[in-house]
Short mmCIF file of C-alpha atoms in Angstrom, two decimals:
data_model
loop_
_atom_site.label_atom_id
_atom_site.label_comp_id
_atom_site.label_asym_id
_atom_site.label_seq_id
_atom_site.Cartn_x
_atom_site.Cartn_y
_atom_site.Cartn_z
CA MET A 1 -16.91 17.19 86.45
CA ASN A 2 -19.62 19.77 85.77
CA PHE A 3 -20.72 22.47 88.19
CA SER A 4 -23.60 20.47 89.69
CA ASP A 5 -21.32 17.48 90.37
CA ILE A 6 -18.75 19.71 92.08
CA LEU A 7 -21.45 21.39 94.19
CA ARG A 8 -23.06 18.08 95.18
CA THR A 9 -19.69 16.57 96.14
CA ALA A 10 -18.75 19.67 98.17
CA ILE A 11 -22.06 19.60 100.07
CA TYR A 12 -21.68 15.88 100.79
CA ALA A 13 -18.13 16.42 102.11
CA LEU A 14 -19.18 19.28 104.40
CA ARG A 15 -22.26 17.44 105.65
CA GLY A 16 -20.09 14.51 106.70
CA ASN A 17 -18.63 16.68 109.47
CA TRP A 18 -21.31 19.34 109.92
CA MET A 19 -20.24 20.42 113.42
CA ARG A 20 -16.74 21.28 112.27
CA SER A 21 -18.18 23.06 109.23
CA ALA A 22 -20.48 25.16 111.44
CA LEU A 23 -17.68 26.12 113.80
CA THR A 24 -15.43 26.96 110.85
CA SER A 25 -18.07 29.38 109.53
CA LEU A 26 -18.43 31.05 112.93
CA GLY A 27 -15.69 33.59 112.28
CA VAL A 28 -17.31 34.67 109.02
CA ILE A 29 -20.73 34.83 110.69
CA ILE A 30 -19.40 37.14 113.40
CA GLY A 31 -17.46 39.27 110.92
CA ILE A 32 -20.37 39.78 108.51
CA ALA A 33 -22.81 40.50 111.36
CA ALA A 34 -20.36 43.02 112.81
CA VAL A 35 -19.92 44.73 109.42
CA ILE A 36 -23.69 45.14 108.98
CA VAL A 37 -24.30 46.43 112.50
CA MET A 38 -21.35 48.82 112.53
CA VAL A 39 -21.98 50.24 109.06
CA SER A 40 -25.71 50.60 109.77
CA VAL A 41 -25.03 52.48 113.00
CA GLY A 42 -22.44 54.66 111.25
CA GLN A 43 -24.80 55.55 108.41
CA GLY A 44 -27.65 56.18 110.84
CA THR A 45 -25.45 58.52 112.86
CA GLN A 46 -24.41 60.35 109.69
CA GLN A 47 -28.06 60.80 108.73
CA GLU A 48 -28.78 62.23 112.18
CA ILE A 49 -25.90 64.67 111.73
CA ASP A 50 -27.29 65.70 108.33
CA LYS A 51 -30.67 66.19 109.98
CA MET A 52 -29.08 68.28 112.69
CA VAL A 53 -27.27 70.40 110.09
CA SER A 54 -30.59 70.94 108.33
CA GLY A 55 -32.26 71.91 111.59
CA LEU A 56 -29.51 74.19 112.90
CA GLY A 57 -28.30 75.58 109.64
CA SER A 58 -24.79 75.38 108.23
CA GLN A 59 -24.76 79.17 107.78
CA ARG A 60 -25.44 80.10 111.40
CA LEU A 61 -23.66 81.74 114.31
CA ASP A 62 -24.83 81.69 117.94
CA ILE A 63 -23.67 84.40 120.33
CA SER A 64 -24.01 83.98 124.09
CA PRO A 65 -22.82 86.03 127.10
CA GLY A 66 -19.41 85.29 128.58
CA ALA A 67 -17.76 86.42 131.81
CA GLY A 68 -14.91 88.49 130.39
CA ARG A 69 -11.94 89.70 132.41
CA GLY A 70 -9.58 92.53 131.70
CA GLY A 71 -6.52 94.09 133.29
CA GLY A 72 -6.31 91.34 135.90
CA GLY A 73 -9.61 92.29 137.51
CA VAL A 74 -13.18 91.18 137.14
CA ARG A 75 -14.64 93.09 134.21
CA MET A 76 -18.28 92.65 135.24
CA SER A 77 -20.15 91.82 138.42
CA SER A 78 -22.21 88.69 138.93
CA ALA A 79 -25.34 90.84 138.72
CA SER A 80 -24.55 91.91 135.17
CA PHE A 81 -24.27 88.55 133.46
CA PHE A 82 -26.49 89.74 130.60
CA THR A 83 -23.83 91.36 128.44
CA LEU A 84 -25.82 91.18 125.20
CA ASN A 85 -28.75 93.41 124.32
CA GLU A 86 -31.12 94.39 121.54
CA GLY A 87 -28.76 97.20 120.54
CA ASP A 88 -26.20 94.56 119.59
CA VAL A 89 -28.84 92.83 117.48
CA ASP A 90 -29.73 96.06 115.68
CA ALA A 91 -26.05 96.90 115.12
CA ILE A 92 -25.32 93.51 113.58
CA ARG A 93 -28.35 93.85 111.32
CA SER A 94 -27.44 97.31 110.09
CA GLU A 95 -23.63 97.18 109.93
CA ILE A 96 -22.85 93.69 108.60
CA PRO A 97 -24.46 93.27 105.15
CA GLU A 98 -23.54 89.57 104.91
CA VAL A 99 -26.05 88.80 107.70
CA GLN A 100 -29.39 87.57 106.37
CA TYR A 101 -31.38 87.09 109.60
CA VAL A 102 -30.53 88.05 113.18
CA ALA A 103 -32.59 87.78 116.37
CA GLY A 104 -32.14 88.06 120.10
CA ALA A 105 -33.83 85.64 122.51
CA LEU A 106 -34.57 84.96 126.16
CA ARG A 107 -35.47 81.54 127.51
CA GLY A 108 -36.64 79.82 130.64
CA ASN A 109 -38.88 77.11 132.06
CA THR A 110 -42.44 77.36 133.24
CA GLN A 111 -45.65 75.47 133.99
CA VAL A 112 -48.26 75.75 131.22
CA VAL A 113 -51.88 75.25 132.27
CA TYR A 114 -55.16 74.91 130.38
CA ALA A 115 -58.25 73.77 132.32
CA GLU A 116 -57.22 70.54 134.06
CA ASN A 117 -54.27 69.93 131.71
CA ASN A 118 -50.80 71.19 132.47
CA ALA A 119 -47.23 70.62 131.35
CA SER A 120 -43.77 71.66 132.43
CA THR A 121 -42.04 73.07 129.38
CA SER A 122 -39.52 75.62 128.18
CA TRP A 123 -40.34 79.01 126.71
CA GLN A 124 -38.51 81.20 124.25
CA GLY A 125 -38.88 84.97 124.06
CA VAL A 126 -38.05 85.77 120.44
CA GLN A 127 -37.79 88.43 117.78
CA ALA A 128 -39.31 88.10 114.31
CA ASP A 129 -36.24 86.60 112.54
CA PHE A 130 -35.98 83.81 115.12
CA PHE A 131 -38.48 81.64 113.19
CA ASP A 132 -36.55 81.90 109.91
CA ILE A 133 -33.20 81.27 111.61
CA ASN A 134 -34.44 78.08 113.29
CA GLY A 135 -36.68 76.83 110.49
CA TRP A 136 -39.93 77.08 112.47
CA VAL A 137 -43.10 77.02 110.35
CA ILE A 138 -46.60 77.97 111.55
CA ALA A 139 -48.92 74.96 111.23
CA ASN A 140 -52.18 76.54 112.44
CA GLY A 141 -53.19 80.10 113.22
CA GLN A 142 -50.68 82.88 112.62
CA GLY A 143 -47.39 84.27 113.83
CA PHE A 144 -46.86 87.31 116.01
CA ASP A 145 -47.72 90.67 114.45
CA ALA A 146 -45.69 93.87 114.80
CA GLN A 147 -47.80 95.08 117.71
CA ASP A 148 -47.14 91.88 119.67
CA TYR A 149 -43.41 92.53 119.47
CA THR A 150 -43.58 96.21 120.45
CA SER A 151 -46.31 96.20 123.09
CA ALA A 152 -45.41 93.04 125.04
CA GLY A 153 -48.62 91.40 123.87
CA LYS A 154 -49.73 88.36 125.85
CA THR A 155 -49.81 86.04 122.85
CA VAL A 156 -48.17 82.62 122.56
CA ILE A 157 -47.31 80.09 119.85
CA LEU A 158 -47.22 76.44 120.94
CA GLY A 159 -44.92 73.61 119.94
CA GLU A 160 -46.66 70.40 118.90
CA THR A 161 -45.85 68.48 122.11
CA VAL A 162 -47.29 71.22 124.32
CA ARG A 163 -50.34 71.66 122.07
CA ARG A 164 -51.10 67.94 122.18
CA THR A 165 -50.72 67.84 125.97
CA LEU A 166 -53.04 70.79 126.53
CA PHE A 167 -55.63 70.38 123.76
CA GLY A 168 -55.40 66.82 122.47
CA ASP A 169 -56.72 66.74 118.91
CA GLU A 170 -57.92 70.35 118.97
CA PRO A 171 -55.70 73.13 117.52
CA GLY A 172 -56.32 75.39 120.54
CA ILE A 173 -56.22 78.62 118.49
CA GLY A 174 -57.84 81.49 120.40
CA GLN A 175 -57.84 79.66 123.74
CA THR A 176 -56.38 81.22 126.87
CA ILE A 177 -53.65 79.37 128.77
CA ARG A 178 -51.45 80.33 131.69
CA LEU A 179 -47.67 80.46 131.66
CA GLY A 180 -46.98 80.44 135.36
CA ARG A 181 -49.56 82.93 136.62
CA VAL A 182 -49.81 85.01 133.45
CA PRO A 183 -52.69 84.41 130.97
CA PHE A 184 -51.76 84.18 127.30
CA THR A 185 -53.84 83.80 124.14
CA VAL A 186 -52.82 81.06 121.71
CA VAL A 187 -52.43 82.63 118.26
CA GLY A 188 -50.61 79.80 116.48
CA THR A 189 -49.04 76.36 116.62
CA LEU A 190 -45.74 75.20 115.14
CA LYS A 191 -45.19 72.49 112.57
CA PRO A 192 -43.56 69.56 114.44
CA LYS A 193 -39.82 68.97 114.08
CA GLY A 194 -39.47 65.80 116.14
CA GLN A 195 -36.33 64.75 117.93
CA GLY A 196 -33.26 66.95 117.56
CA GLY A 197 -29.70 65.91 116.75
CA PHE A 198 -28.86 65.61 120.45
CA GLY A 199 -31.98 63.61 121.34
CA GLN A 200 -34.11 66.46 122.73
CA ASP A 201 -37.79 66.98 121.92
CA GLN A 202 -37.73 70.13 119.79
CA ASP A 203 -41.53 70.46 119.95
CA ASP A 204 -41.66 70.75 123.75
CA VAL A 205 -41.53 74.55 123.66
CA VAL A 206 -43.68 77.68 123.60
CA MET A 207 -42.82 80.97 121.89
CA VAL A 208 -43.68 84.47 123.12
CA PRO A 209 -42.53 87.91 121.86
CA LEU A 210 -39.18 89.00 123.30
CA GLU A 211 -40.51 92.05 125.11
CA THR A 212 -43.34 89.95 126.56
CA ALA A 213 -40.83 87.50 127.98
CA ARG A 214 -38.78 90.30 129.48
CA ARG A 215 -41.74 92.02 131.18
CA ARG A 216 -44.19 89.20 131.92
CA LEU A 217 -42.01 86.15 132.52
CA MET A 218 -38.70 87.59 133.79
CA GLY A 219 -39.80 90.88 135.35
CA ALA A 220 -38.82 89.79 138.85
CA MET A 221 -35.21 89.21 137.76
CA GLY A 222 -34.50 92.90 137.18
CA LEU A 223 -32.88 92.48 133.77
CA PRO A 224 -30.84 95.30 132.27
CA SER A 225 -32.75 97.30 129.66
CA GLY A 226 -33.00 95.39 126.38
CA ALA A 227 -31.00 92.40 127.67
CA VAL A 228 -31.00 89.10 125.74
CA MET A 229 -29.56 85.71 126.60
CA GLN A 230 -28.64 84.77 123.06
CA ILE A 231 -28.22 86.25 119.61
CA ALA A 232 -28.56 83.95 116.59
CA LEU A 233 -27.85 84.91 113.01
CA THR A 234 -27.52 83.41 109.57
CA VAL A 235 -25.63 84.59 106.50
CA SER A 236 -26.88 84.50 102.92
CA ASP A 237 -23.86 82.56 101.63
CA ALA A 238 -22.07 79.87 103.64
CA LYS A 239 -18.77 81.11 102.20
CA ASP A 240 -19.21 84.36 104.14
CA LEU A 241 -19.67 82.67 107.53
CA SER A 242 -16.06 82.93 108.74
CA TYR A 243 -15.80 86.52 107.53
CA ALA A 244 -19.10 87.41 109.22
CA GLN A 245 -17.90 85.79 112.45
CA GLY A 246 -14.84 88.03 112.51
CA GLU A 247 -16.96 91.10 111.74
CA VAL A 248 -19.41 90.24 114.52
CA GLU A 249 -16.64 89.72 117.06
CA GLY A 250 -15.01 93.03 116.11
CA LEU A 251 -18.32 94.91 116.24
CA LEU A 252 -19.27 93.53 119.66
CA ARG A 253 -15.82 94.26 121.12
CA GLN A 254 -16.18 97.83 119.88
CA ARG A 255 -19.72 98.23 121.25
CA HIS A 256 -18.77 96.68 124.62
CA ARG A 257 -15.63 98.81 124.85
CA ILE A 258 -13.31 95.84 125.26
CA LYS A 259 -9.68 96.91 125.07
CA PRO A 260 -7.00 94.99 123.19
CA GLY A 261 -5.77 92.07 125.27
CA GLU A 262 -8.94 91.88 127.36
CA GLU A 263 -11.13 88.81 127.23
CA ASP A 264 -14.43 88.99 125.37
CA ASP A 265 -17.60 89.21 127.43
CA PHE A 266 -19.39 87.10 124.81
CA ASN A 267 -18.90 83.77 123.05
CA VAL A 268 -19.46 83.20 119.33
CA ARG A 269 -20.23 79.62 118.35
CA ASN A 270 -19.95 78.51 114.75
CA ILE A 271 -22.50 75.72 114.28
CA SER A 272 -20.86 74.44 111.09
CA GLU A 273 -17.54 73.92 112.89
CA ILE A 274 -19.24 71.93 115.65
CA VAL A 275 -21.09 69.79 113.12
CA ALA A 276 -17.90 69.27 111.08
CA THR A 277 -16.07 68.11 114.21
CA ARG A 278 -18.84 65.71 115.10
CA THR A 279 -18.95 64.41 111.52
CA ALA A 280 -15.20 63.79 111.52
CA THR A 281 -15.44 62.01 114.86
CA THR A 282 -18.28 59.83 113.61
CA ARG A 283 -16.37 58.91 110.46
CA LEU A 284 -13.30 58.04 112.50
CA MET A 285 -15.36 55.81 114.80
CA SER A 286 -17.01 54.17 111.78
CA LEU A 287 -13.59 53.44 110.28
CA LEU A 288 -12.39 52.03 113.59
CA LEU A 289 -15.43 49.79 113.99
CA GLY A 290 -15.18 48.77 110.34
CA ALA A 291 -11.54 47.81 110.91
CA VAL A 292 -12.56 45.65 113.87
CA ALA A 293 -15.23 43.95 111.75
CA THR A 294 -12.72 43.42 108.92
CA ILE A 295 -10.28 41.79 111.34
CA SER A 296 -13.08 39.43 112.38
CA LEU A 297 -13.58 38.51 108.71
CA ILE A 298 -9.86 37.91 108.24
CA VAL A 299 -9.77 35.72 111.34
CA GLY A 300 -12.79 33.81 110.00
CA GLY A 301 -11.08 33.40 106.63
CA ILE A 302 -7.89 32.10 108.27
CA GLY A 303 -10.06 29.63 110.17
CA ILE A 304 -11.54 28.39 106.90
CA MET A 305 -8.09 28.04 105.34
CA ASN A 306 -6.79 26.18 108.38
CA ILE A 307 -9.69 23.71 108.43
CA MET A 308 -9.44 23.17 104.67
CA LEU A 309 -5.73 22.36 105.01
CA VAL A 310 -6.60 19.85 107.72
CA SER A 311 -9.28 18.44 105.45
CA VAL A 312 -6.77 18.03 102.62
CA THR A 313 -4.43 16.14 104.96
CA GLU A 314 -7.25 13.87 106.18
CA ARG A 315 -8.51 13.14 102.67
CA ILE A 316 -5.24 12.46 100.83
CA ARG A 317 -6.28 8.89 99.97
CA GLU A 318 -9.68 10.10 98.72
CA ILE A 319 -7.93 12.65 96.50
CA GLY A 320 -5.65 9.93 95.14
CA LEU A 321 -8.65 7.70 94.29
CA ARG A 322 -10.40 10.55 92.50
CA MET A 323 -7.29 11.23 90.41
CA ALA A 324 -6.85 7.53 89.73
CA VAL A 325 -10.36 7.24 88.21
CA GLY A 326 -9.90 10.23 85.95
CA ALA A 327 -10.31 13.42 87.95
CA GLY A 328 -7.77 16.04 86.94
CA PRO A 329 -5.98 18.58 89.17
CA ALA A 330 -8.47 21.25 88.05
CA ASP A 331 -11.41 19.07 89.22
CA VAL A 332 -9.83 18.57 92.65
CA ARG A 333 -9.01 22.27 92.93
CA ARG A 334 -12.58 23.26 92.03
CA GLN A 335 -14.03 20.78 94.55
CA PHE A 336 -12.03 22.09 97.50
CA LEU A 337 -12.53 25.69 96.42
CA ALA A 338 -16.29 25.02 96.27
CA GLU A 339 -16.19 23.62 99.81
CA ALA A 340 -14.38 26.73 101.09
CA MET A 341 -16.81 29.06 99.34
CA LEU A 342 -19.83 27.13 100.65
CA LEU A 343 -18.46 27.51 104.19
CA SER A 344 -17.92 31.21 103.66
CA LEU A 345 -21.20 31.81 101.83
CA GLY A 346 -23.21 29.86 104.41
CA GLY A 347 -21.54 31.86 107.15
CA GLY A 348 -22.23 35.04 105.19
CA VAL A 349 -25.96 34.28 104.88
CA LEU A 350 -26.25 33.55 108.62
CA GLY A 351 -24.14 36.63 109.35
CA ILE A 352 -26.47 38.81 107.25
CA VAL A 353 -29.53 37.50 109.09
CA ILE A 354 -27.91 38.01 112.49
CA GLY A 355 -26.50 41.40 111.47
CA VAL A 356 -29.86 42.73 110.24
CA ALA A 357 -31.58 41.44 113.38
CA GLY A 358 -28.81 42.90 115.55
CA ALA A 359 -29.04 46.30 113.83
CA LEU A 360 -32.81 46.39 114.33
CA LEU A 361 -32.40 45.48 118.00
CA VAL A 362 -29.77 48.19 118.48
CA GLY A 363 -32.12 50.74 116.94
CA LYS A 364 -35.03 49.59 119.12
CA PHE A 365 -33.36 49.23 122.50
CA SER A 366 -30.70 51.94 122.41
CA ASP A 367 -30.37 55.62 121.50
CA LEU A 368 -28.05 54.84 118.59
CA PRO A 369 -29.56 55.68 115.18
CA VAL A 370 -29.56 52.83 112.64
CA ALA A 371 -29.96 53.00 108.85
CA LEU A 372 -30.20 49.68 106.97
CA ASN A 373 -29.98 49.58 103.21
CA GLY A 374 -29.45 47.08 100.44
CA GLN A 375 -25.92 48.28 99.71
CA VAL A 376 -24.77 47.21 103.16
CA ILE A 377 -26.23 43.72 102.69
CA ALA A 378 -24.78 43.42 99.17
CA LEU A 379 -21.39 44.52 100.52
CA ALA A 380 -21.59 41.87 103.25
CA ALA A 381 -22.49 39.14 100.73
CA THR A 382 -19.58 40.19 98.50
CA PHE A 383 -17.23 40.09 101.46
CA SER A 384 -18.30 36.56 102.35
CA ILE A 385 -17.78 35.29 98.78
CA MET A 386 -14.39 36.97 98.47
CA THR A 387 -13.32 35.56 101.84
CA GLY A 388 -14.05 31.99 100.71
CA LEU A 389 -12.37 32.53 97.35
CA PHE A 390 -9.24 34.15 98.82
CA PHE A 391 -8.66 31.87 101.80
CA GLY A 392 -9.84 28.70 100.07
CA TYR A 393 -7.55 28.96 97.05
CA TYR A 394 -4.32 27.84 98.76
CA PRO A 395 -5.75 24.61 100.27
CA ALA A 396 -7.48 23.81 96.95
CA ARG A 397 -4.25 24.37 95.04
CA LYS A 398 -2.32 22.20 97.49
CA ALA A 399 -4.85 19.36 97.07
CA SER A 400 -4.65 19.58 93.27
CA GLN A 401 -0.84 19.27 93.32
CA LEU A 402 -0.80 15.94 95.19
CA ASP A 403 0.82 13.03 93.39
CA PRO A 404 -1.86 10.33 92.84
CA ILE A 405 0.51 7.41 93.50
CA GLU A 406 1.86 8.96 96.73
CA ALA A 407 -1.71 9.81 97.78
CA LEU A 408 -2.90 6.20 97.30
CA ARG A 409 -0.09 4.97 99.54
CA GLN A 410 -1.47 6.98 102.47
CA GLN A 411 -3.29 4.85 105.03
#
């Protein structure tokens, strides 16, 4: 028997009991669909993590205030939460050569108004290096000049979301807007970044000089002189990040006069460690979900093998007739193996269609990121073929080993 004869005979045999064939393929359909969806979600999540690393920087440290305690007593009052200041920023810049950029920042929320348009947004009071640290690029207009930083100039740079809300299609450069009750002149707009790694709109923000934020937007809070809410820094070489972290912690403990054994009044966060932890967690979840999908494929393959063994038992007389008219064991083995592979391949094709559709639906109706590519589909098709070949071989071999005379005696 040639290949076309084997294929035609296998299709005829499966079509004779199409309902059982469809149900037999169900396990493979579910397994392949699960593989595509799970792998697509895993790859999409990994891409989002890579995007987040690009946005945050793998060579970055963030320093925030912390309520330190020492000697069993409270080390600072509730009124002095702002334990970081511009002096710390200057000390880090001058005393730790591995640091490339460093900037202090204040932040808050406000209502931004222009004519009849308004938006509730967040503001950042920043120093010059803040833009380089966070990868912000001026799209229109210009950045703050030196005088803006030193004289608390009432100038503002808008994120794309705020600019679009206030000015529509216009750039808005030179226009006067209000942050709360304070008028500001728009000197620039930021190149959009889109959604961040944690789902936030990175463009829903406005930037003002640090001293402007302290005097104009937070004056009523009575901040300590030079206080900042956060210090961010980057190093020139990622290899120096851990060393720089230790140097920063030692320098701040010295400047804040923290004695040995006392708790720090600041927290240093290593972005790369957070991202690495999230990446490891994502990979672990992807492996777990992939294992579940693989189990579904194995169950589907066992179902195919089981049904093919039943088919061999039901068709013993047919096998005997085929051998009696000249079909050899190899012909019988190829026929049953072809039937098993058709079941698996048909289930694989349906599984690919359902998996691609399912992945697209997950990406559309949920917050999970999805990344489809041809390699995933090719992997799924290979899995389906291998499943049919592996689990169909034993029933095919059993059918080929039947004795023709004993087979013809079966009623």
